[in-house]
mmCIF file of C-alpha atoms in Angstrom:
data_model
loop_
_atom_site.group_PDB
_atom_site.id
_atom_site.type_symbol
_atom_site.label_atom_id
_atom_site.label_comp_id
_atom_site.label_asym_id
_atom_site.label_seq_id
_atom_site.Cartn_x
_atom_site.Cartn_y
_atom_site.Cartn_z
ATOM 1 C CA MET A 1 -18.739 -6.116 -21.533
ATOM 2 C CA ALA A 2 -16.734 -4.938 -18.591
ATOM 3 C CA GLY A 3 -13.236 -6.226 -18.294
ATOM 4 C CA LYS A 4 -12.812 -7.446 -21.869
ATOM 5 C CA SER A 5 -9.197 -7.172 -22.882
ATOM 6 C CA ALA A 6 -8.366 -10.228 -24.984
ATOM 7 C CA VAL A 7 -9.064 -10.004 -28.690
ATOM 8 C CA LYS A 8 -10.032 -13.224 -30.364
ATOM 9 C CA LYS A 9 -8.470 -14.156 -33.681
ATOM 10 C CA GLY A 10 -10.470 -12.868 -36.628
ATOM 11 C CA ALA A 11 -12.157 -10.075 -34.659
ATOM 12 C CA LEU A 12 -13.897 -7.443 -36.752
ATOM 13 C CA VAL A 13 -13.700 -3.719 -37.314
ATOM 14 C CA ALA A 14 -17.102 -2.008 -37.097
ATOM 15 C CA ILE A 15 -17.877 1.354 -38.672
ATOM 16 C CA ILE A 16 -20.490 4.019 -37.997
ATOM 17 C CA GLY A 17 -20.294 6.833 -40.485
ATOM 18 C CA ASP A 18 -21.616 8.737 -43.438
ATOM 19 C CA GLU A 19 -22.229 6.975 -46.744
ATOM 20 C CA ASP A 20 -18.850 7.853 -48.277
ATOM 21 C CA THR A 21 -16.869 6.702 -45.246
ATOM 22 C CA VAL A 22 -18.737 3.431 -44.759
ATOM 23 C CA THR A 23 -18.692 2.645 -48.480
ATOM 24 C CA GLY A 24 -14.928 3.148 -48.592
ATOM 25 C CA PHE A 25 -14.385 0.757 -45.706
ATOM 26 C CA LEU A 26 -16.815 -1.791 -47.160
ATOM 27 C CA LEU A 27 -14.929 -1.663 -50.465
ATOM 28 C CA GLY A 28 -11.796 -2.275 -48.409
ATOM 29 C CA GLY A 29 -13.338 -5.523 -47.184
ATOM 30 C CA ILE A 30 -14.513 -4.925 -43.633
ATOM 31 C CA GLY A 31 -18.177 -5.790 -44.210
ATOM 32 C CA GLU A 32 -19.341 -8.897 -42.332
ATOM 33 C CA LEU A 33 -22.526 -10.480 -41.015
ATOM 34 C CA ASN A 34 -22.491 -12.462 -37.777
ATOM 35 C CA SER A 35 -24.483 -15.658 -37.198
ATOM 36 C CA SER A 36 -27.543 -13.544 -36.329
ATOM 37 C CA LYS A 37 -27.213 -11.733 -39.696
ATOM 38 C CA ASN A 38 -26.255 -8.461 -37.977
ATOM 39 C CA GLY A 39 -23.815 -6.326 -39.941
ATOM 40 C CA ASN A 40 -20.774 -4.559 -38.540
ATOM 41 C CA TYR A 41 -21.588 -1.157 -40.024
ATOM 42 C CA LEU A 42 -24.157 1.633 -39.956
ATOM 43 C CA ILE A 43 -24.584 4.257 -42.651
ATOM 44 C CA VAL A 44 -25.790 7.463 -41.008
ATOM 45 C CA THR A 45 -27.833 9.964 -43.014
ATOM 46 C CA LYS A 46 -29.457 13.219 -41.954
ATOM 47 C CA ASP A 47 -32.636 11.210 -41.348
ATOM 48 C CA THR A 48 -31.041 8.621 -39.032
ATOM 49 C CA PRO A 49 -32.380 9.098 -35.499
ATOM 50 C CA VAL A 50 -29.727 9.624 -32.828
ATOM 51 C CA SER A 51 -31.419 6.856 -30.828
ATOM 52 C CA HIS A 52 -30.670 4.400 -33.652
ATOM 53 C CA ILE A 53 -27.020 5.486 -33.774
ATOM 54 C CA ASP A 54 -26.769 5.067 -30.004
ATOM 55 C CA GLU A 55 -28.438 1.629 -30.085
ATOM 56 C CA THR A 56 -26.109 0.457 -32.855
ATOM 57 C CA PHE A 57 -23.034 1.733 -31.019
ATOM 58 C CA ARG A 58 -24.110 -0.033 -27.819
ATOM 59 C CA SER A 59 -24.829 -3.243 -29.737
ATOM 60 C CA PHE A 60 -21.316 -3.126 -31.246
ATOM 61 C CA LEU A 61 -19.889 -2.726 -27.723
ATOM 62 C CA LYS A 62 -21.678 -5.905 -26.605
ATOM 63 C CA ARG A 63 -20.535 -8.069 -29.509
ATOM 64 C CA ASP A 64 -17.545 -10.265 -28.756
ATOM 65 C CA ASP A 65 -16.586 -10.484 -32.446
ATOM 66 C CA ILE A 66 -15.808 -6.727 -32.735
ATOM 67 C CA ALA A 67 -12.383 -5.433 -31.658
ATOM 68 C CA ILE A 68 -12.433 -1.885 -33.092
ATOM 69 C CA ILE A 69 -15.268 0.571 -33.668
ATOM 70 C CA LEU A 70 -14.556 3.418 -36.098
ATOM 71 C CA ILE A 71 -16.958 6.345 -35.929
ATOM 72 C CA ASN A 72 -17.024 9.660 -37.775
ATOM 73 C CA GLN A 73 -16.213 12.347 -35.229
ATOM 74 C CA ASN A 74 -19.222 14.482 -36.115
ATOM 75 C CA ILE A 75 -21.484 11.473 -35.486
ATOM 76 C CA ALA A 76 -19.623 10.670 -32.255
ATOM 77 C CA GLU A 77 -20.600 14.133 -31.017
ATOM 78 C CA ASP A 78 -24.262 13.050 -31.192
ATOM 79 C CA ILE A 79 -23.649 10.108 -28.849
ATOM 80 C CA ARG A 80 -20.804 11.586 -26.772
ATOM 81 C CA PRO A 81 -22.187 10.349 -23.405
ATOM 82 C CA ALA A 82 -22.160 6.729 -24.624
ATOM 83 C CA ILE A 83 -18.630 7.068 -25.988
ATOM 84 C CA ASP A 84 -17.379 8.727 -22.799
ATOM 85 C CA ALA A 85 -18.952 5.953 -20.702
ATOM 86 C CA HIS A 86 -17.030 3.247 -22.587
ATOM 87 C CA ILE A 87 -13.814 2.584 -20.667
ATOM 88 C CA ASP A 88 -12.875 -0.931 -21.806
ATOM 89 C CA VAL A 89 -9.886 -1.495 -24.058
ATOM 90 C CA VAL A 90 -11.824 -3.853 -26.341
ATOM 91 C CA PRO A 91 -13.557 -2.826 -28.433
ATOM 92 C CA THR A 92 -11.365 0.188 -29.027
ATOM 93 C CA VAL A 93 -13.291 3.238 -30.237
ATOM 94 C CA LEU A 94 -11.556 5.505 -32.735
ATOM 95 C CA GLU A 95 -13.008 8.765 -33.983
ATOM 96 C CA ILE A 96 -12.170 9.484 -37.601
ATOM 97 C CA PRO A 97 -12.774 12.439 -39.938
ATOM 98 C CA SER A 98 -15.279 12.454 -42.752
ATOM 99 C CA LYS A 99 -15.107 14.145 -46.123
ATOM 100 C CA GLU A 100 -17.276 17.010 -44.880
ATOM 101 C CA HIS A 101 -15.949 17.301 -41.303
ATOM 102 C CA PRO A 102 -12.204 17.425 -40.580
ATOM 103 C CA TYR A 103 -10.803 15.786 -37.458
ATOM 104 C CA ASP A 104 -10.682 18.010 -34.365
ATOM 105 C CA PRO A 105 -8.443 16.552 -31.625
ATOM 106 C CA SER A 106 -10.033 18.823 -29.004
ATOM 107 C CA LYS A 107 -13.363 16.986 -29.443
ATOM 108 C CA ASP A 108 -11.909 13.470 -29.210
ATOM 109 C CA SER A 109 -12.607 12.277 -25.662
ATOM 110 C CA ILE A 110 -10.549 9.117 -26.115
ATOM 111 C CA LEU A 111 -7.495 11.182 -27.130
ATOM 112 C CA ARG A 112 -8.042 13.542 -24.190
ATOM 113 C CA ARG A 113 -8.233 10.537 -21.853
ATOM 114 C CA ALA A 114 -5.010 9.092 -23.313
ATOM 115 C CA LYS A 115 -3.198 12.421 -22.959
ATOM 116 C CA GLY A 116 -4.191 12.480 -19.294
ATOM 117 C CA MET A 117 -2.319 9.230 -18.732
ATOM 118 C CA PHE A 118 1.050 10.780 -19.604
ATOM 119 C CA SER A 119 2.983 13.839 -18.551
ATOM 120 C CA SER A 120 5.400 15.850 -20.643
ATOM 121 C CA GLU A 121 8.191 14.186 -18.641
ATOM 122 C CA ASP A 122 7.297 10.825 -20.244
ATOM 123 C CA PHE A 123 8.314 12.067 -23.690
ATOM 124 C CA ARG A 124 11.776 13.405 -22.867
#
């Protein structure tokens, strides 16, 4: 939703990741179902089609009850065009490492975009 910037109280964190990552966050209490019985998470396996990951990501972007989308960086690479096209502040998209794939800042398009907003002069 273009132009969304206000976060409503009780907004959710969504997660797209491997089984270990999603399970950890679900155990931490982020799992929710909305009124349409749609969950706020997707467990990605080697058999999950990229089209399904992309559809889920886009559906999370459209939901007004989600404020943050966490996605394993290696999975984000599979849907990089969709992530790069998202320019709204809410929901915020954060790429996170998984147990098998460490975080690589050079692949994080959101971080690269944020770095472009500042110069080295800003940090002196």
